[in-house]
Amino acid sequence: MTQAIRQHLIDPEICIRCYTCEDACPIDAITHDDNNVVVDAAKCNYTMDCIAPCPTGAIDNWRYVTEAYSLDEQFGWDELPEQADLGDDAGTLGEAIEDDIGELIARAHAGTGGRPVAPASAENPSINLFSRSHPAVATVQGAYRITDDDAGSDVRHIILGFGETSFPVLEGQSVGIVPPGSREDGRPHDIRLYSVSSARDGEKRNGNNIALTVKREDKGLCSNYLCDLKRGDKVEVTGPFGSTFLMPNDPNSHVVMICTGTGSAPFRAFTERRRRAMPGAGGKFVLYFGARSPGELPYFGPLKKVPSSLLEQHLVYSRLPDTPKEYVQDRMRKHTDELSHLLESDRTHIFICGLKGMETGVDEALADVCRAHSLAWSEIKPRMREQGRYHVETY
Ligand code: A2P
């Protein structure tokens, strides 16, 4: 009788080669060459640790096979093969496999075991509508510098219009940008992921456009490409991506947003959504935002105009002359009363976005906040994660 297995595969068309899955796999079953990231069927034992961290969902592909696709075969793929017809015997076996592995996959999707879950009230996102081989082609409608001209960091606000193409996004989702050209070896450049910084109904209301917040990185291929774009230029866009770091739709949700630098992008989107769709929302809406100085803080000017009735702002700076360095976590420790009240509420969502180092710092600050009010962060945090109320996106 033919033996079927359920093989874990990565979609080369959607994968952006960030290698997060490789880091997440506890048994080193995931590897890559210059072309693709692949799963070794001989090693994969369905831990599912790689599923949630993947920013695009490319990791989440499965095929019933009677003979596993080899690493060499997978390295050569430009797209995933269709599910092959395995015949009756293997089909029956496949059903048995579905029971076992299917349940593991369902659990990985449901976010058990502390994996990310979307807020209960979040809208259902569209994902993976456009890929490298079928990108959406957007037109640059505007590109503006949003840090001071003499600031060390050059951060741009870039508006992309989709014309007649429907490109639905929700606040918190990302898109992939396909840099033009190819590498020395002839392979296309890797796609880069950027958070959308506009609300779901567009940068311009009903304009079918999105905004991105991009920092020019030294020798950064994609960031320099984006930051040099001019009005009218065409850009290939993939995605949308992301199904958990999403804004709660319930206006009574308390939303605490903590970010550094361009990590502010999704929170600009959240703020715009709250302003447009939930005037007079009952829930608190709080932003802790860290930058080197006001001139280095993306959107400093526009943020100053956002009323405190809409957004409680804590803008903190690390490099002001004659002033001690302050990080977001330092400011949070100065607001333990408010934060502890919020942590006690089942309506509170925490979103963290920005530098990787901030994650531990913020976690420790929240533990301190809890300790000061006889709460246990070690109990609150896993509960918040399971309920889709604690979200982290760092890089
Ligand atoms: P610093 O002055 O120490 O670099 P950047 O400008 O590099 O994008 O960083 C944004 C802000 O995040 C800066 O104020 C930076 O401070 C701050 N920062 C750096 N490391 C951390 C950290 N581990 N936790 C919180 N904030 C940090």
Short mmCIF file of C-alpha atoms and ligand atoms in Angstrom, two decimals:
data_model
loop_
_atom_site.label_atom_id
_atom_site.label_comp_id
_atom_site.label_asym_id
_atom_site.label_seq_id
_atom_site.Cartn_x
_atom_site.Cartn_y
_atom_site.Cartn_z
CA MET A 1 0.00 0.00 0.00
CA THR A 2 1.20 3.54 -0.77
CA GLN A 3 2.35 5.49 2.29
CA ALA A 4 1.33 9.15 2.31
CA ILE A 5 2.76 11.86 4.51
CA ARG A 6 1.74 15.44 4.99
CA GLN A 7 4.74 17.48 3.92
CA HIS A 8 5.41 20.94 5.29
CA LEU A 9 6.45 23.34 2.51
CA ILE A 10 7.20 27.05 2.11
CA ASP A 11 5.66 29.03 -0.74
CA PRO A 12 8.65 30.54 -2.61
CA GLU A 13 6.42 33.14 -4.26
CA ILE A 14 5.23 34.65 -0.99
CA CYS A 15 8.31 34.05 1.20
CA ILE A 16 10.31 37.25 1.72
CA ARG A 17 13.46 35.41 2.88
CA CYS A 18 13.55 36.93 6.36
CA TYR A 19 14.65 33.54 7.81
CA THR A 20 12.52 34.05 10.93
CA CYS A 21 11.22 30.48 10.53
CA GLU A 22 14.77 29.14 10.49
CA ASP A 23 15.45 30.84 13.82
CA ALA A 24 12.13 29.64 15.25
CA CYS A 25 12.53 25.95 14.35
CA PRO A 26 13.84 24.16 17.45
CA ILE A 27 15.09 21.13 15.49
CA ASP A 28 16.87 22.89 12.60
CA ALA A 29 14.56 21.40 10.00
CA ILE A 30 14.47 24.67 8.01
CA THR A 31 17.34 25.77 5.85
CA HIS A 32 17.97 27.99 2.82
CA ASP A 33 20.20 28.52 -0.19
CA ASP A 34 20.50 31.64 -2.37
CA ASN A 35 17.12 30.86 -3.89
CA ASN A 36 14.64 29.42 -1.41
CA VAL A 37 13.92 28.69 2.23
CA VAL A 38 12.91 25.03 2.59
CA VAL A 39 11.76 22.43 5.13
CA ASP A 40 13.59 19.12 5.42
CA ALA A 41 10.87 16.45 5.50
CA ALA A 42 13.29 14.00 7.12
CA LYS A 43 13.67 16.31 10.13
CA CYS A 44 10.33 18.16 10.40
CA ASN A 45 8.25 16.72 13.22
CA TYR A 46 5.50 19.37 13.16
CA THR A 47 6.51 21.43 16.19
CA MET A 48 4.64 24.33 14.50
CA ASP A 49 6.99 26.79 16.21
CA CYS A 50 7.69 28.35 12.81
CA ILE A 51 4.07 29.07 11.85
CA ALA A 52 3.20 32.08 13.97
CA PRO A 53 6.44 34.10 13.58
CA CYS A 54 6.29 34.02 9.75
CA PRO A 55 5.24 37.55 8.73
CA THR A 56 3.68 36.54 5.42
CA GLY A 57 2.12 33.10 5.94
CA ALA A 58 4.42 31.59 3.27
CA ILE A 59 5.41 29.02 5.89
CA ASP A 60 1.90 27.64 6.15
CA ASN A 61 1.74 25.24 3.19
CA TRP A 62 1.08 21.51 3.20
CA ARG A 63 0.93 18.77 0.60
CA TYR A 64 0.07 15.08 0.88
CA VAL A 65 2.89 13.16 -0.78
CA THR A 66 3.86 9.54 -1.13
CA GLU A 67 7.48 10.55 -1.56
CA ALA A 68 8.66 13.74 0.10
CA TYR A 69 9.96 16.56 -2.08
CA SER A 70 13.74 16.63 -1.57
CA LEU A 71 15.66 19.70 -0.47
CA ASP A 72 17.16 19.99 -3.95
CA GLU A 73 13.73 19.93 -5.56
CA GLN A 74 12.49 22.65 -3.19
CA PHE A 75 15.60 24.80 -3.75
CA GLY A 76 14.78 24.80 -7.47
CA TRP A 77 11.15 25.89 -7.17
CA ASP A 78 9.79 29.22 -8.34
CA GLU A 79 6.32 28.25 -7.18
CA LEU A 80 4.70 25.50 -5.10
CA PRO A 81 3.56 22.38 -6.94
CA GLU A 82 -0.17 21.65 -6.93
CA GLN A 83 -1.45 18.87 -4.68
CA ALA A 84 -0.77 15.69 -6.70
CA ASP A 85 -3.48 13.07 -7.11
CA LEU A 86 -2.26 10.24 -4.88
CA GLY A 87 -4.86 7.65 -5.71
CA ASP A 88 -7.36 5.96 -3.41
CA ASP A 89 -5.03 4.21 -0.94
CA ALA A 90 -3.01 7.29 -0.18
CA GLY A 91 -6.21 9.33 -0.01
CA THR A 92 -7.49 7.16 2.83
CA LEU A 93 -4.17 7.46 4.57
CA GLY A 94 -4.27 11.18 4.00
CA GLU A 95 -7.49 11.41 5.99
CA ALA A 96 -5.81 9.75 8.97
CA ILE A 97 -2.91 12.16 8.70
CA GLU A 98 -5.38 15.04 8.51
CA ASP A 99 -6.68 14.06 11.96
CA ASP A 100 -3.23 14.20 13.59
CA ILE A 101 -1.35 16.94 11.78
CA GLY A 102 -4.53 18.84 10.94
CA GLU A 103 -5.19 19.26 14.64
CA LEU A 104 -1.64 20.54 15.23
CA ILE A 105 -2.03 23.01 12.37
CA ALA A 106 -5.40 24.15 13.70
CA ARG A 107 -3.84 24.70 17.13
CA ALA A 108 -1.00 26.72 15.60
CA HIS A 109 -3.60 28.87 13.86
CA ALA A 110 -5.72 29.22 16.97
CA GLY A 111 -2.81 30.62 18.89
CA THR A 112 -2.71 28.14 21.73
CA GLY A 113 0.51 27.79 23.66
CA GLY A 114 1.11 31.53 23.75
CA ARG A 115 1.21 32.01 19.98
CA PRO A 116 -0.13 35.29 18.61
CA VAL A 117 -3.89 35.64 18.18
CA ALA A 118 -5.76 38.52 16.58
CA PRO A 119 -7.92 40.77 18.80
CA ALA A 120 -11.38 39.23 19.11
CA SER A 121 -13.06 42.26 17.58
CA ALA A 122 -10.57 42.73 14.72
CA GLU A 123 -11.87 42.63 11.17
CA ASN A 124 -10.95 39.56 9.09
CA PRO A 125 -7.89 40.53 7.06
CA SER A 126 -7.22 39.69 3.42
CA ILE A 127 -3.79 38.16 2.97
CA ASN A 128 -1.49 37.10 0.12
CA LEU A 129 -3.56 38.56 -2.68
CA PHE A 130 -0.47 39.61 -4.65
CA SER A 131 2.84 37.75 -5.01
CA ARG A 132 6.19 38.29 -6.72
CA SER A 133 4.93 36.72 -9.93
CA HIS A 134 1.59 38.58 -9.69
CA PRO A 135 2.35 41.87 -7.91
CA ALA A 136 0.04 44.83 -7.68
CA VAL A 137 1.55 47.78 -9.53
CA ALA A 138 1.16 50.99 -7.56
CA THR A 139 1.91 54.56 -8.57
CA VAL A 140 3.72 56.92 -6.21
CA GLN A 141 1.31 59.71 -5.34
CA GLY A 142 3.58 61.49 -2.90
CA ALA A 143 6.87 61.10 -1.04
CA TYR A 144 7.78 63.41 1.82
CA ARG A 145 10.55 63.55 4.38
CA ILE A 146 9.04 63.43 7.88
CA THR A 147 12.14 63.92 9.99
CA ASP A 148 13.96 67.26 10.13
CA ASP A 149 16.24 67.99 7.19
CA ASP A 150 19.25 68.10 9.50
CA ALA A 151 18.21 64.99 11.47
CA GLY A 152 20.49 61.97 11.28
CA SER A 153 17.67 59.67 10.22
CA ASP A 154 15.96 60.25 6.88
CA VAL A 155 12.41 58.90 7.26
CA ARG A 156 9.93 59.24 4.40
CA HIS A 157 6.17 59.10 4.14
CA ILE A 158 5.42 57.42 0.81
CA ILE A 159 1.93 57.25 -0.66
CA LEU A 160 1.14 54.48 -3.14
CA GLY A 161 -2.03 54.51 -5.24
CA PHE A 162 -3.49 51.31 -6.67
CA GLY A 163 -5.72 52.83 -9.35
CA GLU A 164 -8.27 50.26 -10.49
CA THR A 165 -6.67 47.40 -8.51
CA SER A 166 -8.30 46.48 -5.23
CA PHE A 167 -5.63 46.19 -2.51
CA PRO A 168 -7.48 45.86 0.81
CA VAL A 169 -5.46 46.39 4.01
CA LEU A 170 -6.28 46.67 7.67
CA GLU A 171 -4.41 48.80 10.20
CA GLY A 172 -1.42 46.78 11.45
CA GLN A 173 -0.89 44.82 8.22
CA SER A 174 2.24 45.00 6.08
CA VAL A 175 3.00 44.92 2.39
CA GLY A 176 5.99 43.58 0.47
CA ILE A 177 7.97 45.83 -1.85
CA VAL A 178 9.74 44.24 -4.82
CA PRO A 179 12.95 46.17 -5.48
CA PRO A 180 13.65 46.38 -9.23
CA GLY A 181 16.67 44.71 -10.78
CA SER A 182 18.51 41.61 -9.76
CA ARG A 183 21.53 40.44 -7.83
CA GLU A 184 24.92 39.67 -9.38
CA ASP A 185 23.93 36.01 -9.68
CA GLY A 186 20.85 37.00 -11.71
CA ARG A 187 18.33 36.14 -8.97
CA PRO A 188 15.75 38.82 -8.13
CA HIS A 189 16.33 40.92 -5.03
CA ASP A 190 14.54 39.84 -1.85
CA ILE A 191 11.19 41.43 -1.15
CA ARG A 192 11.14 43.74 1.87
CA LEU A 193 8.24 44.13 4.26
CA TYR A 194 6.84 47.49 5.40
CA SER A 195 3.99 48.25 7.80
CA VAL A 196 1.14 50.22 6.33
CA SER A 197 0.82 53.59 8.08
CA SER A 198 -2.58 54.58 6.70
CA ALA A 199 -6.09 53.53 7.71
CA ARG A 200 -8.08 50.83 5.91
CA ASP A 201 -10.04 53.34 3.85
CA GLY A 202 -6.86 54.82 2.43
CA GLU A 203 -4.31 57.54 3.11
CA LYS A 204 -6.82 59.72 1.35
CA ARG A 205 -10.29 58.60 2.35
CA ASN A 206 -11.62 56.15 -0.25
CA GLY A 207 -8.58 56.97 -2.37
CA ASN A 208 -7.54 53.31 -2.82
CA ASN A 209 -4.08 54.24 -1.65
CA ILE A 210 -1.79 53.37 1.26
CA ALA A 211 1.06 55.12 3.04
CA LEU A 212 4.36 53.59 4.16
CA THR A 213 6.88 54.97 6.64
CA VAL A 214 10.39 54.15 5.44
CA LYS A 215 13.74 54.91 7.03
CA ARG A 216 16.71 55.18 4.68
CA GLU A 217 19.19 52.57 5.83
CA ASP A 218 22.87 52.87 5.07
CA LYS A 219 23.42 50.60 2.01
CA GLY A 220 19.79 49.41 2.35
CA LEU A 221 18.81 48.39 -1.16
CA CYS A 222 15.05 48.59 -0.77
CA SER A 223 14.90 51.52 1.65
CA ASN A 224 17.08 53.65 -0.65
CA TYR A 225 14.95 52.63 -3.63
CA LEU A 226 11.80 53.69 -1.78
CA CYS A 227 13.24 56.87 -0.31
CA ASP A 228 14.40 58.01 -3.78
CA LEU A 229 10.98 57.47 -5.42
CA LYS A 230 9.31 60.39 -7.14
CA ARG A 231 5.68 61.11 -7.89
CA GLY A 232 4.47 59.02 -10.80
CA ASP A 233 7.03 56.20 -10.35
CA LYS A 234 5.65 52.64 -10.48
CA VAL A 235 6.24 50.18 -7.62
CA GLU A 236 5.54 46.44 -7.42
CA VAL A 237 3.73 45.51 -4.23
CA THR A 238 2.95 42.08 -2.72
CA GLY A 239 0.72 41.07 0.16
CA PRO A 240 -1.10 42.22 2.15
CA PHE A 241 0.48 40.30 5.04
CA GLY A 242 -0.28 39.82 8.73
CA SER A 243 -3.30 38.39 10.44
CA THR A 244 -2.78 39.01 14.17
CA PHE A 245 -1.22 42.45 14.77
CA LEU A 246 -4.55 44.10 14.00
CA MET A 247 -6.52 46.94 15.48
CA PRO A 248 -9.50 45.98 17.66
CA ASN A 249 -12.76 47.19 16.15
CA ASP A 250 -14.43 47.55 19.53
CA PRO A 251 -14.34 51.28 20.42
CA ASN A 252 -14.41 50.32 24.11
CA SER A 253 -11.06 48.55 23.81
CA HIS A 254 -8.22 50.29 25.61
CA VAL A 255 -5.25 50.41 23.23
CA VAL A 256 -1.73 51.00 24.54
CA MET A 257 0.78 51.50 21.71
CA ILE A 258 4.52 51.45 22.41
CA CYS A 259 7.04 52.20 19.66
CA THR A 260 10.36 53.59 18.55
CA GLY A 261 11.19 55.26 15.24
CA THR A 262 9.42 53.77 12.21
CA GLY A 263 7.68 51.32 14.55
CA SER A 264 5.19 54.18 14.75
CA ALA A 265 3.82 53.28 11.28
CA PRO A 266 1.01 50.94 12.40
CA PHE A 267 0.08 53.33 15.19
CA ARG A 268 -0.36 56.19 12.77
CA ALA A 269 -2.78 53.86 11.00
CA PHE A 270 -4.55 52.97 14.28
CA THR A 271 -4.84 56.64 15.22
CA GLU A 272 -6.27 57.60 11.86
CA ARG A 273 -8.79 54.76 12.06
CA ARG A 274 -9.83 55.77 15.56
CA ARG A 275 -10.20 59.39 14.46
CA ARG A 276 -12.28 58.56 11.40
CA ALA A 277 -14.39 55.64 12.57
CA MET A 278 -14.68 55.92 16.34
CA PRO A 279 -15.09 59.53 17.39
CA GLY A 280 -15.88 59.62 21.10
CA ALA A 281 -14.64 56.02 21.58
CA GLY A 282 -14.96 54.89 25.19
CA GLY A 283 -11.64 53.07 25.39
CA LYS A 284 -8.35 54.73 26.29
CA PHE A 285 -5.93 55.30 23.45
CA VAL A 286 -2.36 55.75 24.63
CA LEU A 287 0.95 56.14 22.76
CA TYR A 288 4.48 55.77 24.16
CA PHE A 289 6.85 56.83 21.38
CA GLY A 290 10.64 56.97 21.67
CA ALA A 291 13.08 58.83 19.41
CA ARG A 292 16.44 60.52 19.70
CA SER A 293 14.94 64.02 19.57
CA PRO A 294 11.80 65.75 18.26
CA GLY A 295 13.52 66.33 14.90
CA GLU A 296 14.19 62.58 14.63
CA LEU A 297 10.67 61.55 15.60
CA PRO A 298 8.64 60.56 12.52
CA TYR A 299 5.40 62.56 12.24
CA PHE A 300 6.36 64.93 15.08
CA GLY A 301 4.55 67.87 13.46
CA PRO A 302 1.27 66.05 12.69
CA LEU A 303 1.30 64.32 16.09
CA LYS A 304 1.37 67.69 17.84
CA LYS A 305 -1.97 68.45 16.19
CA VAL A 306 -3.68 65.25 17.38
CA PRO A 307 -5.92 66.29 20.29
CA SER A 308 -5.37 64.67 23.69
CA SER A 309 -9.05 63.69 23.71
CA LEU A 310 -8.23 61.29 20.88
CA LEU A 311 -4.71 60.21 21.82
CA GLU A 312 -2.78 60.35 25.08
CA GLN A 313 0.81 60.98 23.93
CA HIS A 314 4.06 60.24 25.71
CA LEU A 315 6.86 61.31 23.39
CA VAL A 316 10.24 60.50 24.93
CA TYR A 317 13.73 61.38 23.81
CA SER A 318 17.09 59.73 24.31
CA ARG A 319 19.51 62.31 22.97
CA LEU A 320 18.45 65.78 24.04
CA PRO A 321 21.28 68.06 25.12
CA ASP A 322 21.52 68.56 28.90
CA THR A 323 18.68 66.07 29.50
CA PRO A 324 19.01 62.52 30.79
CA LYS A 325 18.29 59.81 28.22
CA GLU A 326 14.73 58.55 28.37
CA TYR A 327 13.36 55.37 26.76
CA VAL A 328 9.70 54.41 26.42
CA GLN A 329 10.04 51.91 29.25
CA ASP A 330 11.37 54.67 31.56
CA ARG A 331 8.29 56.78 30.88
CA MET A 332 6.00 53.80 31.41
CA ARG A 333 7.45 53.33 34.89
CA LYS A 334 6.34 56.90 35.66
CA HIS A 335 2.74 55.93 34.90
CA THR A 336 2.36 52.79 36.95
CA ASP A 337 -1.05 53.80 38.34
CA GLU A 338 -2.66 54.26 34.94
CA LEU A 339 -0.93 51.26 33.37
CA SER A 340 -1.77 48.93 36.24
CA HIS A 341 -5.43 49.91 35.99
CA LEU A 342 -5.31 49.18 32.29
CA LEU A 343 -3.60 45.84 32.84
CA GLU A 344 -6.42 44.82 35.16
CA SER A 345 -8.98 45.33 32.41
CA ASP A 346 -9.91 42.54 29.98
CA ARG A 347 -10.53 45.24 27.40
CA THR A 348 -6.88 46.35 27.28
CA HIS A 349 -4.67 45.60 24.27
CA ILE A 350 -0.92 46.25 24.20
CA PHE A 351 0.92 46.70 20.90
CA ILE A 352 4.72 46.97 20.74
CA CYS A 353 6.49 47.87 17.50
CA GLY A 354 10.04 48.96 16.80
CA LEU A 355 13.57 48.08 17.86
CA LYS A 356 14.11 44.53 19.06
CA GLY A 357 15.92 45.69 22.20
CA MET A 358 12.81 47.54 23.31
CA GLU A 359 10.84 44.31 23.72
CA THR A 360 12.72 43.16 26.83
CA GLY A 361 12.84 46.66 28.24
CA VAL A 362 9.08 47.11 27.90
CA ASP A 363 8.42 43.64 29.29
CA GLU A 364 10.49 44.45 32.38
CA ALA A 365 8.71 47.79 32.79
CA LEU A 366 5.31 46.09 32.66
CA ALA A 367 6.52 43.55 35.24
CA ASP A 368 7.58 46.47 37.46
CA VAL A 369 4.22 48.19 36.97
CA CYS A 370 2.48 45.01 38.07
CA ARG A 371 4.79 44.44 41.03
CA ALA A 372 4.08 47.95 42.32
CA HIS A 373 0.36 47.12 42.38
CA SER A 374 0.48 43.50 43.59
CA LEU A 375 -0.36 42.15 40.15
CA ALA A 376 1.46 39.24 38.50
CA TRP A 377 2.74 40.07 35.02
CA SER A 378 3.71 36.39 34.64
CA GLU A 379 -0.01 35.56 34.76
CA ILE A 380 -1.41 38.61 32.97
CA LYS A 381 0.89 38.44 29.93
CA PRO A 382 0.07 34.85 28.82
CA ARG A 383 -3.62 35.55 29.33
CA MET A 384 -3.40 38.69 27.21
CA ARG A 385 -1.56 36.77 24.49
CA GLU A 386 -4.08 33.95 24.45
CA GLN A 387 -6.91 36.45 24.22
CA GLY A 388 -5.26 38.33 21.35
CA ARG A 389 -4.56 41.38 23.50
CA TYR A 390 -0.73 41.44 23.49
CA HIS A 391 1.07 42.00 20.21
CA VAL A 392 4.73 42.46 19.43
CA GLU A 393 6.39 43.31 16.13
CA THR A 394 10.08 44.11 16.52
CA TYR A 395 13.03 44.04 14.14
P1 A2P B 1 19.35 55.66 21.56
O1 A2P B 1 19.60 57.12 21.65
O2 A2P B 1 19.96 54.92 22.71
O3 A2P B 1 19.77 55.09 20.24
P2 A2P B 1 16.57 54.90 16.31
O4 A2P B 1 16.70 56.37 16.20
O5 A2P B 1 17.88 54.16 16.26
O6 A2P B 1 15.56 54.35 15.34
O7 A2P B 1 15.98 54.58 17.76
C1 A2P B 1 14.77 55.14 18.19
C2 A2P B 1 14.82 55.35 19.66
O8 A2P B 1 14.84 54.09 20.35
C3 A2P B 1 16.06 56.10 20.11
O9 A2P B 1 15.65 57.07 21.05
C4 A2P B 1 16.90 55.02 20.73
O10 A2P B 1 17.77 55.49 21.73
C5 A2P B 1 15.80 54.19 21.38
N1 A2P B 1 16.27 52.87 21.83
C6 A2P B 1 17.43 52.22 21.52
N2 A2P B 1 17.50 51.04 22.16
C7 A2P B 1 16.38 50.92 22.91
C8 A2P B 1 15.89 49.94 23.82
N3 A2P B 1 16.55 48.82 24.06
N4 A2P B 1 14.69 50.17 24.41
C9 A2P B 1 13.99 51.31 24.15
N5 A2P B 1 14.42 52.27 23.31
C10 A2P B 1 15.59 52.11 22.70
#
